[in-house]
Coordinates of C-alpha atoms in Angstrom, one line a residue:
Chain I
E230 CA -4.9 -13.7 12.2
T231 CA -7.7 -12.3 14.2
G232 CA -7.3 -8.6 13.6
V233 CA -7.6 -7.9 17.3
T234 CA -4.3 -7.3 19.2
Q235 CA -3.8 -7.0 22.9
T236 CA -0.8 -5.8 25.0
P237 CA 0.8 -6.8 27.1
R238 CA 0.4 -10.6 26.7
H239 CA 1.5 -11.3 30.2
L240 CA 1.4 -9.0 33.3
V241 CA 2.4 -9.5 36.9
M242 CA 1.4 -6.8 39.3
G243 CA 1.2 -6.2 43.0
M244 CA -2.0 -5.3 44.8
T245 CA -1.0 -1.6 45.1
N246 CA 0.1 -1.1 41.5
K247 CA -1.8 0.7 38.7
K248 CA -1.6 -0.8 35.2
S249 CA -3.5 -0.7 32.0
L250 CA -4.4 -3.3 29.4
K251 CA -4.6 -2.2 25.8
C252 CA -6.7 -3.6 22.9
E253 CA -6.7 -2.5 19.3
Q254 CA -9.0 -3.8 16.5
H255 CA -8.2 -3.5 12.8
L256 CA -11.5 -4.8 11.5
G257 CA -13.5 -1.6 11.3
H258 CA -16.0 -2.8 13.9
N259 CA -18.3 -0.6 15.9
A260 CA -18.3 -2.5 19.2
M261 CA -15.6 -3.6 21.6
Y262 CA -15.8 -5.8 24.7
W263 CA -13.8 -6.8 27.7
Y264 CA -14.2 -10.4 29.0
K265 CA -12.7 -12.2 32.0
Q266 CA -11.8 -15.9 31.7
S267 CA -10.8 -17.6 34.9
A268 CA -10.1 -21.3 35.5
K269 CA -13.3 -22.1 37.4
K270 CA -15.9 -19.8 35.8
P271 CA -17.4 -19.4 32.4
L272 CA -16.1 -16.6 30.2
E273 CA -17.7 -13.5 31.7
L274 CA -18.6 -10.2 29.9
M275 CA -17.2 -7.2 31.9
F276 CA -17.8 -4.1 29.6
V277 CA -19.3 -3.3 26.2
Y278 CA -18.8 -0.2 24.1
S279 CA -21.4 -0.4 21.4
L280 CA -22.8 2.3 19.1
E281 CA -20.9 4.8 21.3
E282 CA -22.6 3.7 24.5
R283 CA -21.0 1.9 27.4
V284 CA -22.8 -1.0 28.9
E285 CA -21.5 -2.4 32.2
N286 CA -21.9 -5.7 34.0
N287 CA -23.0 -4.4 37.4
S288 CA -21.0 -7.1 39.2
V289 CA -17.6 -5.8 38.0
P290 CA -15.7 -4.1 40.9
S291 CA -14.8 -0.4 40.5
R292 CA -11.1 -1.3 40.6
F293 CA -11.6 -2.1 36.9
S294 CA -12.2 1.0 34.8
P295 CA -12.6 0.8 31.0
E296 CA -11.8 3.6 28.5
C297 CA -12.7 3.6 24.8
P298 CA -11.2 6.8 23.1
N299 CA -12.4 5.7 19.6
S300 CA -13.9 2.7 17.9
S301 CA -10.5 1.0 17.3
H302 CA -9.0 1.3 20.8
L303 CA -10.0 0.0 24.2
F304 CA -8.3 0.1 27.5
L305 CA -8.8 -1.5 30.9
H306 CA -7.3 0.4 33.7
L307 CA -6.5 -1.6 36.8
H308 CA -5.9 -0.4 40.3
T309 CA -5.6 -2.0 43.8
L310 CA -6.5 -5.4 42.4
Q311 CA -6.9 -8.5 44.5
P312 CA -5.3 -12.0 43.9
E313 CA -8.7 -13.3 42.8
D314 CA -8.6 -10.9 39.9
S315 CA -5.8 -13.1 38.4
A316 CA -7.2 -14.4 35.1
L317 CA -7.0 -14.1 31.3
Y318 CA -8.5 -10.9 30.1
L319 CA -9.9 -11.1 26.6
C320 CA -10.8 -8.2 24.3
A321 CA -13.2 -8.7 21.4
S322 CA -14.8 -6.6 18.7
S323 CA -17.9 -7.1 16.5
Q324 CA -19.9 -5.2 13.9
F325 CA -23.0 -4.8 16.0
S326 CA -26.4 -4.2 14.5
R327 CA -29.7 -3.9 16.5
T328 CA -31.6 -5.4 13.6
D329 CA -29.3 -8.5 13.4
I330 CA -28.3 -9.3 17.0
S331 CA -28.6 -13.0 16.7
T332 CA -25.7 -13.5 14.3
D333 CA -23.4 -10.9 15.8
T334 CA -19.9 -12.5 15.8
Q335 CA -17.2 -11.7 18.4
Y336 CA -13.6 -11.5 17.2
F337 CA -11.3 -12.1 20.1
G338 CA -7.7 -11.1 20.7
P339 CA -5.2 -13.5 22.3
G340 CA -5.7 -12.1 25.8
T341 CA -3.6 -10.7 28.6
R342 CA -2.6 -13.2 31.2
L343 CA -2.8 -11.2 34.5
T344 CA -1.3 -12.4 37.8
V345 CA -1.9 -10.4 40.9
L346 CA 0.5 -11.1 43.8
Chain F
T152 CA -29.3 -15.7 35.9
Q153 CA -29.2 -17.9 32.9
L154 CA -26.6 -20.7 33.0
L155 CA -25.3 -22.6 30.0
E156 CA -24.0 -26.1 31.0
Q157 CA -21.6 -28.0 28.9
S158 CA -20.8 -31.7 29.1
P159 CA -18.5 -33.4 29.5
Q160 CA -16.2 -30.9 31.2
F161 CA -13.0 -32.8 30.0
L162 CA -12.5 -35.3 27.2
S163 CA -9.4 -37.2 26.3
I164 CA -9.5 -39.4 23.2
Q165 CA -7.3 -41.1 20.6
E166 CA -6.9 -39.8 17.1
G167 CA -9.6 -41.3 14.9
E168 CA -12.3 -41.6 17.5
N169 CA -15.7 -39.9 17.3
L170 CA -17.1 -37.6 20.1
T171 CA -20.1 -35.5 21.0
V172 CA -20.2 -32.6 23.4
Y173 CA -23.4 -31.0 24.7
C174 CA -24.6 -27.6 25.6
N175 CA -27.8 -27.2 27.7
S176 CA -29.9 -24.4 29.1
S177 CA -32.9 -24.2 31.3
S178 CA -34.2 -21.3 29.2
V179 CA -35.0 -20.8 25.5
F180 CA -32.4 -18.9 23.6
S181 CA -32.7 -16.9 20.4
S182 CA -29.4 -18.0 18.8
L183 CA -26.4 -20.1 19.7
Q184 CA -22.8 -20.1 18.6
W185 CA -19.9 -22.5 19.0
Y186 CA -16.4 -21.3 19.5
R187 CA -13.0 -23.1 19.8
Q188 CA -10.2 -21.7 21.9
E189 CA -6.7 -23.0 21.5
P190 CA -4.0 -22.5 24.1
G191 CA -2.6 -19.0 24.2
E192 CA -5.3 -17.7 21.9
G193 CA -8.8 -16.2 22.1
P194 CA -11.9 -18.1 21.1
V195 CA -12.7 -18.3 17.4
L196 CA -16.2 -18.7 16.0
L197 CA -17.0 -22.1 14.4
V198 CA -20.8 -21.7 13.6
T199 CA -24.0 -19.8 14.4
V200 CA -27.3 -21.6 14.5
V201 CA -30.6 -19.7 14.8
T202 CA -33.4 -22.1 13.8
G203 CA -34.8 -24.9 16.1
G204 CA -33.8 -28.3 14.7
E205 CA -31.1 -26.7 12.5
V206 CA -28.1 -28.9 11.6
K207 CA -24.9 -27.4 10.2
K208 CA -21.8 -29.2 9.0
L209 CA -18.2 -27.9 8.9
K210 CA -15.9 -30.6 7.5
R211 CA -15.8 -33.3 10.2
L212 CA -17.8 -31.2 12.7
T213 CA -21.6 -31.4 12.9
F214 CA -23.6 -28.9 14.9
Q215 CA -27.2 -29.4 15.9
F216 CA -29.7 -27.0 17.5
G217 CA -32.4 -28.6 19.6
D218 CA -36.0 -28.3 18.4
A219 CA -37.0 -26.6 21.7
R220 CA -34.1 -24.1 21.3
K221 CA -32.7 -25.0 24.7
D222 CA -29.8 -27.3 23.8
S223 CA -27.2 -27.9 21.2
S224 CA -24.6 -30.6 20.4
L225 CA -21.3 -30.7 18.5
H226 CA -20.2 -34.0 17.0
I227 CA -16.7 -34.5 15.7
T228 CA -16.0 -37.5 13.4
A229 CA -12.5 -39.0 13.3
A230 CA -10.9 -36.6 15.7
Q231 CA -7.5 -35.2 14.9
P232 CA -4.8 -33.7 17.2
G233 CA -5.6 -30.4 15.6
D234 CA -9.1 -30.5 17.1
T235 CA -7.6 -30.2 20.6
G236 CA -8.8 -27.1 22.4
L237 CA -11.6 -25.6 24.6
Y238 CA -15.0 -25.7 23.0
L239 CA -17.4 -23.1 24.1
C240 CA -21.1 -22.6 23.3
A241 CA -22.6 -19.1 23.7
C242 CA -26.1 -17.9 23.3
R243 CA -28.4 -14.9 23.6
Y244 CA -31.7 -14.9 25.5
N245 CA -33.5 -12.0 23.9
T246 CA -30.9 -9.5 25.1
D247 CA -27.7 -8.1 23.5
K248 CA -25.5 -9.9 26.0
L249 CA -23.7 -13.1 24.9
I250 CA -23.7 -15.8 27.6
F251 CA -20.9 -18.3 27.4
G252 CA -21.1 -21.9 28.5
T253 CA -18.8 -23.7 31.0
G254 CA -16.7 -25.2 28.3
T255 CA -15.5 -28.6 27.2
R256 CA -11.7 -29.2 27.1
L257 CA -10.8 -31.7 24.4
Q258 CA -7.5 -33.4 24.1
V259 CA -6.9 -35.6 21.1
F260 CA -3.8 -37.9 21.3
P261 CA -2.0 -39.1 18.2

């Protein structure tokens, strides 16, 4: 049991839809992450909320919008997605410390399998 | 942009065989982690190595960190069907960001 839950597990949406992915961590961690995992690319970091700061990967399109209302919940709002956005979206959390970055361990949820038609 | 290459990309073996997978970078990294991801699940951490030349063992799995801190290997002895999964290496290059490798997909047949 990872302690990180994600809903929904599967999502099919059209290009004009608006949907949101939800992540919740029960581990008391202070950092949460969104990753994208597609078939032909390495696991890619999209957004980080760490120590109450948001860090973005500048290559993420604006049609992806994260929200972190508190340290336990993380959302990824989706709008006007493209078929190439179909992928497994993974949420993770960790207890981040600037003095011990090397051993920071990510705890992943099971992911949301997103299909954009 | 740093790239973490893993090889082989795919590996299918019989139960009881030994195997080694590799993780290579063109740049020196500060630490390296190995994760395993099973179908329908997220990756789970197996080990963290931080010292060049470090060797760690986890039951039938042996992890080695290269002396130059640019490569790592994972050796599995007497593979079991339960070892089936996607093996990912991940490292940091003096930044907060964790970079994941391209992955090795292992299938162990009974």
